[in-house]
XYZ file of N, CA and C in Angstrom:
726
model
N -76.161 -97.571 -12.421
C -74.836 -97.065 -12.058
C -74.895 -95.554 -11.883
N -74.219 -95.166 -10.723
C -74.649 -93.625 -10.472
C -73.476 -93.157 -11.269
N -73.835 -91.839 -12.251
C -72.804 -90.910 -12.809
C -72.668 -89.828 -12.299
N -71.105 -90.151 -12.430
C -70.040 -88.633 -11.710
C -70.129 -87.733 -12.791
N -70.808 -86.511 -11.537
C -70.839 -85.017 -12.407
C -69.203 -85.094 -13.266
N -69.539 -84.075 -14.088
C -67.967 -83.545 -14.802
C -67.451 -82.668 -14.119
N -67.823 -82.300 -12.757
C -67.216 -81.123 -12.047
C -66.722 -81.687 -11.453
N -66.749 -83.054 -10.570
C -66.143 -83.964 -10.045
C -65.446 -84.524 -10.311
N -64.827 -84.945 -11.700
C -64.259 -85.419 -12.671
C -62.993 -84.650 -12.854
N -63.504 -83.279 -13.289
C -61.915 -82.837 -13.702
C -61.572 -81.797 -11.786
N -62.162 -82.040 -11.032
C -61.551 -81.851 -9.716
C -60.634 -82.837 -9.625
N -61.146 -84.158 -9.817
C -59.951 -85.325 -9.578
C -58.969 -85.863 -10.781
N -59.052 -84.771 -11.985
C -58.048 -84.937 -12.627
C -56.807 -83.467 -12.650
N -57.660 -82.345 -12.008
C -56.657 -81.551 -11.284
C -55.768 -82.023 -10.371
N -56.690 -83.033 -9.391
C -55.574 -83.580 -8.156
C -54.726 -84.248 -8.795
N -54.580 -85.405 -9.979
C -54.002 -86.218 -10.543
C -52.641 -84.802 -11.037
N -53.019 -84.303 -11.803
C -51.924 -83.457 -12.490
C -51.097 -82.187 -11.649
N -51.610 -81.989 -10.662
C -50.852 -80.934 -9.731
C -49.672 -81.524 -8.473
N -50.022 -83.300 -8.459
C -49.268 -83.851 -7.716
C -48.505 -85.184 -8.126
N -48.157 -84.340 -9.306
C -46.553 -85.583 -9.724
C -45.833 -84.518 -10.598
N -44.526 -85.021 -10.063
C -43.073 -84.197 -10.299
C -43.190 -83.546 -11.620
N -43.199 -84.743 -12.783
C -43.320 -84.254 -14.050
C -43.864 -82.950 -14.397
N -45.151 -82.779 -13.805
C -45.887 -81.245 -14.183
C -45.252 -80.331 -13.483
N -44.644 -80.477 -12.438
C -43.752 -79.313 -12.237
C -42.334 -79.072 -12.785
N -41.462 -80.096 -13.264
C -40.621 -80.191 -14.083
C -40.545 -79.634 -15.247
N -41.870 -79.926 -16.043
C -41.776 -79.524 -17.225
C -42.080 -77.969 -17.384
N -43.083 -77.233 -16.346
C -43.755 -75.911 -16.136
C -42.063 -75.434 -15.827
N -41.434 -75.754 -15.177
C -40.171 -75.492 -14.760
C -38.946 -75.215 -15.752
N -39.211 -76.426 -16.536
C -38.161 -75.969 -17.531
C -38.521 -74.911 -18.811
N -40.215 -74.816 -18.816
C -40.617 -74.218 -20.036
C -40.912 -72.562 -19.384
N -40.550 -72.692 -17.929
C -40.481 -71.013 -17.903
C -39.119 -70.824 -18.060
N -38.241 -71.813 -17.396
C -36.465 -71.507 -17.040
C -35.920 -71.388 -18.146
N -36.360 -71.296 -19.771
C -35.753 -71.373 -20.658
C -35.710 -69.943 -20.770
N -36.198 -69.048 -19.973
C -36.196 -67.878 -20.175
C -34.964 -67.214 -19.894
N -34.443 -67.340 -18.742
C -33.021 -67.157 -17.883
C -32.136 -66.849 -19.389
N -31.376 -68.361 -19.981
C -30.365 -68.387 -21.167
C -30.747 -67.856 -21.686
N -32.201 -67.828 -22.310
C -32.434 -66.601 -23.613
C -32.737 -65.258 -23.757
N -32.749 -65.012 -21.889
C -32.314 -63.356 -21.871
C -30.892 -62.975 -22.159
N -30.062 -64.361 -21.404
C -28.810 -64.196 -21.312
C -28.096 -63.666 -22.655
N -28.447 -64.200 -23.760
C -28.327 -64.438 -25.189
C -28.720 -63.455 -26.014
N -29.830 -63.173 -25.221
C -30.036 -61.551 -25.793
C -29.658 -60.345 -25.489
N -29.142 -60.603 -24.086
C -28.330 -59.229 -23.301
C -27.146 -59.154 -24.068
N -26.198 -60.472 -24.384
C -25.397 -60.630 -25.418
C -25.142 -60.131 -27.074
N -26.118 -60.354 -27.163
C -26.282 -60.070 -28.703
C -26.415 -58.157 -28.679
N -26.903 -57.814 -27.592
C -27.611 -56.476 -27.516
C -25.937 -55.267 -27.489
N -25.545 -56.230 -26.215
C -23.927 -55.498 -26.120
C -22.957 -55.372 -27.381
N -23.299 -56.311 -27.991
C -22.468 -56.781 -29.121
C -22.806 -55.518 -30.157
N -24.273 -55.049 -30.328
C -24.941 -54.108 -31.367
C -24.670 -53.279 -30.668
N -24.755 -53.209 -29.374
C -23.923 -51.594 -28.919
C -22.518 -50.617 -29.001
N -21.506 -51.881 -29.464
C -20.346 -51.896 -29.591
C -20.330 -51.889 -31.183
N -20.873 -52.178 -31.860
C -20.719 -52.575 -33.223
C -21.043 -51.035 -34.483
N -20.358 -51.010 -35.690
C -20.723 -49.459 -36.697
C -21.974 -50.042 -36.922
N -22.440 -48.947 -37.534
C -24.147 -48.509 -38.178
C -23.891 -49.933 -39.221
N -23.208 -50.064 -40.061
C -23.012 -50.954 -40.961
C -22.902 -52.365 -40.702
N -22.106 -52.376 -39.234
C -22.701 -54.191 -38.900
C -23.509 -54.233 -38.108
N -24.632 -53.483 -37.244
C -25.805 -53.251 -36.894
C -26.759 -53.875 -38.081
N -26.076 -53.885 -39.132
C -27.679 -54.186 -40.286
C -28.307 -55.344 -40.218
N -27.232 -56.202 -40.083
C -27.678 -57.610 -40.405
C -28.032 -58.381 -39.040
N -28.173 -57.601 -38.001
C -28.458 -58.613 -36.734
C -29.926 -58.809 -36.800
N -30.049 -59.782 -35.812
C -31.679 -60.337 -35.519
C -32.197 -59.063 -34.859
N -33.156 -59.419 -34.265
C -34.144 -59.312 -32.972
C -33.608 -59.954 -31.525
N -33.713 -58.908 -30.666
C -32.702 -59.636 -29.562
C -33.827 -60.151 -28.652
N -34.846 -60.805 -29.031
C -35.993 -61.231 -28.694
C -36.056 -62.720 -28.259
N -35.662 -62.813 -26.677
C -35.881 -63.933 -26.173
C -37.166 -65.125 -26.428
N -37.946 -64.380 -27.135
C -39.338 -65.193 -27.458
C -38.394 -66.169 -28.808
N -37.633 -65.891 -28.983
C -36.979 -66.784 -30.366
C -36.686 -68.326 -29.980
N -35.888 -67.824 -28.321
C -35.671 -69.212 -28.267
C -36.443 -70.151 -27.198
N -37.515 -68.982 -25.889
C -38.246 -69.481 -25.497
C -39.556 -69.906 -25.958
N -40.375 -69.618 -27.669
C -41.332 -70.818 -27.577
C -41.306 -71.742 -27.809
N -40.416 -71.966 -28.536
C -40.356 -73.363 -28.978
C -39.964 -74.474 -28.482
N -39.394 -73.929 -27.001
C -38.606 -74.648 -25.810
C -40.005 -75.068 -25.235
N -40.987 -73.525 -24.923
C -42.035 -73.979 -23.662
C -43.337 -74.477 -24.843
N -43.479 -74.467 -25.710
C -44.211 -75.082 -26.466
C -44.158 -76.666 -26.651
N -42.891 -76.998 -26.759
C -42.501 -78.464 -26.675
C -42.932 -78.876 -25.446
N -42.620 -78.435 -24.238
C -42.696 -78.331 -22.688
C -43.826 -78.706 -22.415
N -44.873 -78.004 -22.611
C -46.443 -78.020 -22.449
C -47.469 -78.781 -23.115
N -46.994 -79.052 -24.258
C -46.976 -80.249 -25.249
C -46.789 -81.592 -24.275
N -45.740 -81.583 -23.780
C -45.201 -82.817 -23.256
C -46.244 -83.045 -22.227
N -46.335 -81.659 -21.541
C -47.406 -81.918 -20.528
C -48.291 -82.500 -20.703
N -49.129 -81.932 -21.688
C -50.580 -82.511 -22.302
C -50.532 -83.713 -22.708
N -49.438 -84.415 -23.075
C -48.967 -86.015 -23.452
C -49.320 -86.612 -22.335
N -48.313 -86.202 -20.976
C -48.319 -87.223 -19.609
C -49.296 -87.191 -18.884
N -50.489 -86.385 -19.599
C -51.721 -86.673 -18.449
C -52.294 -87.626 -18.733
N -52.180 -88.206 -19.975
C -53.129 -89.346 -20.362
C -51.715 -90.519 -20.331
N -50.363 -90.433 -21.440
C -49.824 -91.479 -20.849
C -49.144 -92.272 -20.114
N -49.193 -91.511 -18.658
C -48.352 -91.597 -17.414
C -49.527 -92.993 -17.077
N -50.739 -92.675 -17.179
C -51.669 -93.573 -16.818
C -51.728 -94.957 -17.818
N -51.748 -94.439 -18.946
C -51.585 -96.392 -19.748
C -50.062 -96.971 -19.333
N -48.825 -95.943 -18.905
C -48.277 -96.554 -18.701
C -47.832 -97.203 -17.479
N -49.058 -96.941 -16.398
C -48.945 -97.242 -15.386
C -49.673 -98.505 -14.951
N -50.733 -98.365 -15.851
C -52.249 -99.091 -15.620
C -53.464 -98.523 -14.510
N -52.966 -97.334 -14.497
C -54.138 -96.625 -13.981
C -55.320 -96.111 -14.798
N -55.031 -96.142 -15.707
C -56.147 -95.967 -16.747
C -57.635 -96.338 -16.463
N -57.041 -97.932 -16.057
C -57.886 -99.044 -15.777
C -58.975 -98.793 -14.687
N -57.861 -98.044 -13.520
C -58.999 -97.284 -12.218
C -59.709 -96.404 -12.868
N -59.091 -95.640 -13.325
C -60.084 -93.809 -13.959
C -61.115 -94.727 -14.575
N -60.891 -95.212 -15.570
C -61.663 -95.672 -15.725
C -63.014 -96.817 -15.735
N -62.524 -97.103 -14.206
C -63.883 -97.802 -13.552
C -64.289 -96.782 -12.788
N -63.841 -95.772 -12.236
C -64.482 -94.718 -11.671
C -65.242 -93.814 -11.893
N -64.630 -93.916 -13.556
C -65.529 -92.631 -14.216
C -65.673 -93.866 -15.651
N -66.986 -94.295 -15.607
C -67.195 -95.046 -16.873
C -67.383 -94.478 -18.313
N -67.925 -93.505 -18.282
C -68.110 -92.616 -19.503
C -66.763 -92.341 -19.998
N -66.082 -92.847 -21.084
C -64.557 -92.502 -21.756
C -64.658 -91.115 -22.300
N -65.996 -90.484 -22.790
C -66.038 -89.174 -23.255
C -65.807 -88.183 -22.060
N -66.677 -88.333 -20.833
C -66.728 -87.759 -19.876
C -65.384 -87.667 -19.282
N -64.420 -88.809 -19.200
C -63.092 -88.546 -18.352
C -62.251 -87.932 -19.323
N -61.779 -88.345 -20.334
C -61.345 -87.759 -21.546
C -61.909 -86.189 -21.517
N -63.225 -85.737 -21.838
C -63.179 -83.876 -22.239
C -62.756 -83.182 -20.386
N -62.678 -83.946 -19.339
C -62.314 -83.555 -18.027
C -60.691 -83.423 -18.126
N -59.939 -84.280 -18.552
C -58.398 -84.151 -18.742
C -58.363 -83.091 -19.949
N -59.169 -82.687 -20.638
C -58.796 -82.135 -21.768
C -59.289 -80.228 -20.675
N -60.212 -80.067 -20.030
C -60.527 -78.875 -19.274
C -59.237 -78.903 -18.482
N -58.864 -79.568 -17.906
C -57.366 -79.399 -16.723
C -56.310 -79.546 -17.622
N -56.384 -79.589 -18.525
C -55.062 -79.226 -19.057
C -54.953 -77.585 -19.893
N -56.263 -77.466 -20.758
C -56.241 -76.306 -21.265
C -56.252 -75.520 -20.270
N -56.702 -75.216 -18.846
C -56.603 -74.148 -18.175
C -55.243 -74.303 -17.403
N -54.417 -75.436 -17.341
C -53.374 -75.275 -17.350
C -52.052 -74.602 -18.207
N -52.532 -75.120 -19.636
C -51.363 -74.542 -20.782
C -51.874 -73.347 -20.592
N -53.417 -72.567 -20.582
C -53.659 -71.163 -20.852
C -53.186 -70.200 -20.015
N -52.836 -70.934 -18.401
C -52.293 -69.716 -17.620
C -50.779 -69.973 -17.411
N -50.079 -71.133 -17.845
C -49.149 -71.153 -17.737
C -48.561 -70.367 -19.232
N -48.979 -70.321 -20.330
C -48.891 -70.309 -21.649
C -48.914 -68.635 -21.331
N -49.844 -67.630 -21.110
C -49.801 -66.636 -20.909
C -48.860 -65.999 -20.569
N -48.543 -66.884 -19.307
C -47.473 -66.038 -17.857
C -45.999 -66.234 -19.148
N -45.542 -67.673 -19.668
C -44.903 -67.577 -20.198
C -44.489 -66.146 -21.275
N -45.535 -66.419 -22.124
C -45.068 -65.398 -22.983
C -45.528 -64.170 -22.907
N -46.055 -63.590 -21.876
C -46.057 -62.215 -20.896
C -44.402 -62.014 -20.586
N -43.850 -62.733 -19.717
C -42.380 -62.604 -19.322
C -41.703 -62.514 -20.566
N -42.198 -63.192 -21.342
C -40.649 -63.147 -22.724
C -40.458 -61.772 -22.906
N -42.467 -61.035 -23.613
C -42.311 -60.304 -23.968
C -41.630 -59.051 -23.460
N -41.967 -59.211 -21.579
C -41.103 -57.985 -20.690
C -40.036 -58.003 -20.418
N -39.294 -59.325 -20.731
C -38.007 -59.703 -20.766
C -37.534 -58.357 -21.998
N -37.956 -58.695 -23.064
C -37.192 -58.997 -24.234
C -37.379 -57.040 -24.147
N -38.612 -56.171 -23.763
C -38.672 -54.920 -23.959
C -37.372 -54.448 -22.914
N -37.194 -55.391 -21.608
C -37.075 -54.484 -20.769
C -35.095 -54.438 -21.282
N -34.991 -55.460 -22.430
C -33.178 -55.541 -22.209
C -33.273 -54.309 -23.386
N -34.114 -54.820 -24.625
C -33.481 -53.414 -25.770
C -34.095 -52.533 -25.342
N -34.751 -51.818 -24.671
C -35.247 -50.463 -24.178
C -35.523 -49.310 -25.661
N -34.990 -48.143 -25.642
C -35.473 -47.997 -26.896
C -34.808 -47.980 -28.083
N -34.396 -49.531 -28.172
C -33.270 -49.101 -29.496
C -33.858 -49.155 -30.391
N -33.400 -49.232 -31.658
C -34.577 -48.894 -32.781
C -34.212 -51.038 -33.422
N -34.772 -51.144 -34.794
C -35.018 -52.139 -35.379
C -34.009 -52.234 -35.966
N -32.896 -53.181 -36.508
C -33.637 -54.583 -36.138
C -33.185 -55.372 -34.682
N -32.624 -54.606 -34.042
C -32.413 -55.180 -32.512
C -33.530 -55.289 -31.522
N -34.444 -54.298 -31.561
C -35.655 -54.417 -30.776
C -36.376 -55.503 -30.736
N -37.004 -55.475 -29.944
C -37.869 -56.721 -29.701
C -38.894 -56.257 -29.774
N -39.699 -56.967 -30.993
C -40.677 -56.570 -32.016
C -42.024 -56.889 -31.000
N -42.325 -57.917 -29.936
C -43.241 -58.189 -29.732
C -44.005 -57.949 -29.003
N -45.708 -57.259 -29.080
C -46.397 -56.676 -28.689
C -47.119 -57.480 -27.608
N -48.143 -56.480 -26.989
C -48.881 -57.096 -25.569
C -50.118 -58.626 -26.923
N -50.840 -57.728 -27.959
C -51.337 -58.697 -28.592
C -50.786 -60.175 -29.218
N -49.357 -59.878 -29.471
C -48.532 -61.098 -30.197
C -48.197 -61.937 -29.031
N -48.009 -61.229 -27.617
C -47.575 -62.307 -27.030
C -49.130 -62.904 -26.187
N -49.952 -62.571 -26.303
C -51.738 -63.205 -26.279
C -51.422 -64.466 -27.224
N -51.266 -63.934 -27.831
C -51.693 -64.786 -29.179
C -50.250 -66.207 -29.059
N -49.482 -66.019 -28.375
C -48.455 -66.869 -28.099
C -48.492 -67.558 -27.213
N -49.198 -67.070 -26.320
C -49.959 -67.528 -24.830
C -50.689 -68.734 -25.604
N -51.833 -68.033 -25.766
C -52.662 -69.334 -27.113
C -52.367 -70.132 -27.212
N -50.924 -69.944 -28.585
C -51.023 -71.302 -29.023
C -50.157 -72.372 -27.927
N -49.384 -71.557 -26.736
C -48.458 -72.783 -25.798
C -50.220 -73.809 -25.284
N -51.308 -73.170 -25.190
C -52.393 -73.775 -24.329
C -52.516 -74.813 -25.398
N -52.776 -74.361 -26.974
C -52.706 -75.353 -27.655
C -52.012 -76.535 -27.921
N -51.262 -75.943 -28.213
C -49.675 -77.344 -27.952
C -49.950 -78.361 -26.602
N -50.478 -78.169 -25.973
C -50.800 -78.215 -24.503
C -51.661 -79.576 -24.972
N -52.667 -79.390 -25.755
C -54.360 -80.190 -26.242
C -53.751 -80.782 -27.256
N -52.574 -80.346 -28.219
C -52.488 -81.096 -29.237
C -51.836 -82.759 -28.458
N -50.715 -82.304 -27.777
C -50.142 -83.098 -26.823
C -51.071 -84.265 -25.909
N -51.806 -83.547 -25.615
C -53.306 -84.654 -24.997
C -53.930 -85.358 -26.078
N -54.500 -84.501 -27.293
C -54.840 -85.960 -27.988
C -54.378 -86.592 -29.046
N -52.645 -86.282 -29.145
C -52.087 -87.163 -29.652
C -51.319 -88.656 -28.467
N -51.342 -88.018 -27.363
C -51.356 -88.922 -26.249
C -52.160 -90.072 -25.891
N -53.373 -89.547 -26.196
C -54.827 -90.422 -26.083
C -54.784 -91.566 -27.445
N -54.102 -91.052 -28.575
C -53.994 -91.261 -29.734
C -52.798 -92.807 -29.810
N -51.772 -92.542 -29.405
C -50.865 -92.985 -29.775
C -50.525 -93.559 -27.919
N -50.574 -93.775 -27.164
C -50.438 -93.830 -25.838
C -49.324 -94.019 -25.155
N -48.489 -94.186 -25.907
C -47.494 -94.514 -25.412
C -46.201 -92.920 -25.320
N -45.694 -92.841 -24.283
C -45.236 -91.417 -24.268
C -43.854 -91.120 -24.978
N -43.113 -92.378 -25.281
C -41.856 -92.300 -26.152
C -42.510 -92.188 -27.876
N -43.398 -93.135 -28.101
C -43.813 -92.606 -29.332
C -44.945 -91.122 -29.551
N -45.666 -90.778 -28.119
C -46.230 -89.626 -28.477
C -44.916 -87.880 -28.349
N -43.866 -88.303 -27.609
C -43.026 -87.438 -27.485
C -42.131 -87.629 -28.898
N -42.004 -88.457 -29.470
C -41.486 -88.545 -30.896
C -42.234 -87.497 -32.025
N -43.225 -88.310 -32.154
C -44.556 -87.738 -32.611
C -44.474 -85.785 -32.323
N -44.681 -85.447 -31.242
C -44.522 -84.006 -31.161
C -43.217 -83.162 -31.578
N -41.790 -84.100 -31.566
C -40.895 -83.532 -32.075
C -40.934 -83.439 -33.342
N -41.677 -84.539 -34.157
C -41.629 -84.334 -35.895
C -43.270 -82.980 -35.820
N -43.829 -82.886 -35.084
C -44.731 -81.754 -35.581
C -44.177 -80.459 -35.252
N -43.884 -80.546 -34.055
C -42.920 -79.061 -34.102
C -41.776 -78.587 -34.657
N -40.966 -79.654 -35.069
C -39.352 -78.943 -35.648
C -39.077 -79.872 -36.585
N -39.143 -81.155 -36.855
C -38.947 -81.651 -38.063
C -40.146 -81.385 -39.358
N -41.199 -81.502 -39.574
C -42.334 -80.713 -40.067
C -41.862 -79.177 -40.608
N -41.714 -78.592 -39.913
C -41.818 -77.162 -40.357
C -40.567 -76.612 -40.872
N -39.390 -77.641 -40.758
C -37.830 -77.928 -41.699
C -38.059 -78.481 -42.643
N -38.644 -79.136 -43.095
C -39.046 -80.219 -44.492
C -39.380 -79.025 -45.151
N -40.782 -78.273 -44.546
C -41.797 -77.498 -45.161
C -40.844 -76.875 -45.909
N -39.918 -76.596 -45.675
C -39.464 -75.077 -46.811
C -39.082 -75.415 -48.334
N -39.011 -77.329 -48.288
C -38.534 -78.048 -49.793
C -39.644 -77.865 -50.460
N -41.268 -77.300 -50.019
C -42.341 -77.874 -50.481
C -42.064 -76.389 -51.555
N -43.028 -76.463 -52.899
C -42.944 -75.893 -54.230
C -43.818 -74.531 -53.476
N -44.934 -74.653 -52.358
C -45.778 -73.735 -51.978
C -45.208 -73.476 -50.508
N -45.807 -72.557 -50.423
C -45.239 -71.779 -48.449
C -46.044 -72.193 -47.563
N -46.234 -73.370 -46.646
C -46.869 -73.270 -45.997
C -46.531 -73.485 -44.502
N -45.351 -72.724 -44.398
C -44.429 -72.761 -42.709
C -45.703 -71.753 -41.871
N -46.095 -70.976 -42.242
C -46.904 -70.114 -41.320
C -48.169 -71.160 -41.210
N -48.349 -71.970 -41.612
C -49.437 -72.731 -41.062
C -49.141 -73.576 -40.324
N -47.946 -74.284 -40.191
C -47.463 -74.868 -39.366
C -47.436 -74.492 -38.145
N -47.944 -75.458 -36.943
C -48.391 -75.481 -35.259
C -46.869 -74.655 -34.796
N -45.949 -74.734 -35.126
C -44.869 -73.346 -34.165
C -45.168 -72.178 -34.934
N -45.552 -71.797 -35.680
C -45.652 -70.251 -36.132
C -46.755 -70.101 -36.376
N -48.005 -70.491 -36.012
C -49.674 -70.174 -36.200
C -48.927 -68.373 -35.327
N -48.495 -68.197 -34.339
C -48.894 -67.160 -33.686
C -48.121 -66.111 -34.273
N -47.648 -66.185 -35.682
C -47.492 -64.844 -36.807
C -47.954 -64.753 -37.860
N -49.532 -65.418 -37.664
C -50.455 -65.192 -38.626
C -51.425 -64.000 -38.063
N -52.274 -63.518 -38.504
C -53.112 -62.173 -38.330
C -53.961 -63.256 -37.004
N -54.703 -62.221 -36.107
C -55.510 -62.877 -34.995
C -56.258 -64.030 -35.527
N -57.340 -62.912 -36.215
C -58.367 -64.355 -36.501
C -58.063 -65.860 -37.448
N -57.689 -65.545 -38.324
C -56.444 -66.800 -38.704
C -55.785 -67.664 -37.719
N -55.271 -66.822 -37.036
C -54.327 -68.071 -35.764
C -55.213 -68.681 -35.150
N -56.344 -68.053 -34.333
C -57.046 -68.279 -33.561
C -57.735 -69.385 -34.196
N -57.958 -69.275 -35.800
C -58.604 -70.351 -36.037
C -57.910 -71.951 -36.591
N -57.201 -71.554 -36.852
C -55.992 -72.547 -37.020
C -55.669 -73.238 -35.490
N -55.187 -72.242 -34.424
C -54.964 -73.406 -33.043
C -56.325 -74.259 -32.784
N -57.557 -73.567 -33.250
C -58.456 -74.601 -32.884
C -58.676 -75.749 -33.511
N -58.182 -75.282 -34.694
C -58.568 -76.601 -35.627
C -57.052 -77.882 -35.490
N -56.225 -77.540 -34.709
C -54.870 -78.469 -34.568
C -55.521 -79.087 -33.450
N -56.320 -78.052 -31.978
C -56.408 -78.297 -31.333
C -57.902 -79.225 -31.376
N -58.436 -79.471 -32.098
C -59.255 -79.728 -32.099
C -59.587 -81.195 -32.617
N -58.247 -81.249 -33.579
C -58.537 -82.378 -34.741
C -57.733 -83.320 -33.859
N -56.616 -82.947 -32.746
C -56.268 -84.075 -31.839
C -56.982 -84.332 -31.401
N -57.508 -83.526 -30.498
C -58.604 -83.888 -29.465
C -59.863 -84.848 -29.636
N -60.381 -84.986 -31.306
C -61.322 -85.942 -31.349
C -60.659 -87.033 -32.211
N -59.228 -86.897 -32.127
C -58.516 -88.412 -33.280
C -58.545 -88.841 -31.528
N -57.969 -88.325 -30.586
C -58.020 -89.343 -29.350
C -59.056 -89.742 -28.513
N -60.106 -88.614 -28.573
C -61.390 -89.014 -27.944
C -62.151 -90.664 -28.908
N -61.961 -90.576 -30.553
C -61.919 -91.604 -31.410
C -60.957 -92.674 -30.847
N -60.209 -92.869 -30.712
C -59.390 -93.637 -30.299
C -59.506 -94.651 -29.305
N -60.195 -93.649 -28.079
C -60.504 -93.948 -26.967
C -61.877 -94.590 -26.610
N -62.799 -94.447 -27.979
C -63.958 -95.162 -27.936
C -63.895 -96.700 -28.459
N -63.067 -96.536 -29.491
C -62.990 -97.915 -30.067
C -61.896 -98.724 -29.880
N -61.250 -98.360 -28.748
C -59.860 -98.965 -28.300
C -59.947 -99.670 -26.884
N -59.911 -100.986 -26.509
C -59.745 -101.496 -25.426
C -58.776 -100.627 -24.476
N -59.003 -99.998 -23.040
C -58.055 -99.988 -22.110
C -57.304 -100.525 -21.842
């Protein structure tokens, strides 16, 4: 049986993911969440402009990144879900995989087209928040400013690519996209709401806030979320009938 290079492989799982609605839908809504949460912050900003030194104290950060990652994190997440279960739920699986017999080989090919998907979409995202969010408070001082730097929003970029892979191999994992989209809502926002009953702190380890831990910490933490999906579904996918 002749084997298809892996360059060939994730060429035709680029074509698969650049031409159905969903991936542009979701890239769509996980940048457009930006729009309302400038809106919200231009709001909040007027409000501290109008307001004494004394109720100035207690406001946030008028930092649109508040309410756009967790929007485009979910988003990209989702993405990384529908590349694998758009196909079990289609029964295309069944083709990919007479085409490409190796399950490792098609599997780490969806897992390359998606990370270089979440990574440049993940970037651009939280590049804009961050120029969003400088360009509305300009130079006001703290706590209205928008705290977040060219490095924090790298590092936010990151983890959306991650969310991206966790989403793929809990997809691969669980295949089905109502229970893997369940599944990602209890890791991102139900998870890290529980966390605060626990006797110890461990919300900063939790997959939405890895990216306000110090670099090398985060960096090593998204790999290891990203990582420990990626071979529960590559596992999955070996010992699991199509």
């Amino acid at each position: 049986m002749k084997t298809v290079s892996l360059s060939s492989v994730v060429a035709s799982e680029w074509l698969k993911l650049r031409t159905v609605r969903s991936t542009y839908a979701l890239l769509g809504a996980g940048a457009g969440i930006l729009l309302p949460a400038a809106g919200i912050s231009a709001a909040m900003i007027a409000d501290w402009d109008g307001s004494t030194a004394e109720a100035r104290a207690p406001f946030a950060a008028a930092d649109p990144g508040v309410l756009v990652m967790p929007f485009a994190q979910f988003c990209l997440a989702a993405l990384g879900a529908l590349a694998i279960t758009s196909e079990h739920a289609t029964g295309m699986i069944r083709t990919s995989s007479v085409a490409v017999p190796g399950r490792r080989r098609l599997f780490a090919a969806k897992a390359v087209v998606v990370a270089a998907l979440g990574l440049a979409a993940g970037q651009l995202i939280a590049l804009a928040s961050m120029a969003a969010g400088h360009l509305l408070t300009g130079d006001r001082p703290a706590p209205i400013a928008a705290g977040t730097g060219l490095a924090d929003a790298v590092l936010q970029g990151l983890l959306l690519a991650a969310s991206a892979l966790v989403g793929l191999g809990l997809g691969a994992l669980i295949r089905s996209t109502a229970g893997t989209f369940t599944a990602l809502a209890a890791l991102l926002f139900v998870l890290p709401a529980l966390a605060v009953f626990l006797p110890w702190d461990v919300t900063a380890y939790m997959l939405p806030d890895l990216a306000a831990l110090d670099a090398g910490p985060a960096l090593l933490a998204m790999a290891g979320y990203g990582g420990a999906a990626l071979a529960a579904g590559a596992a999955a996918g070996r010992h699991r009938d199509v």
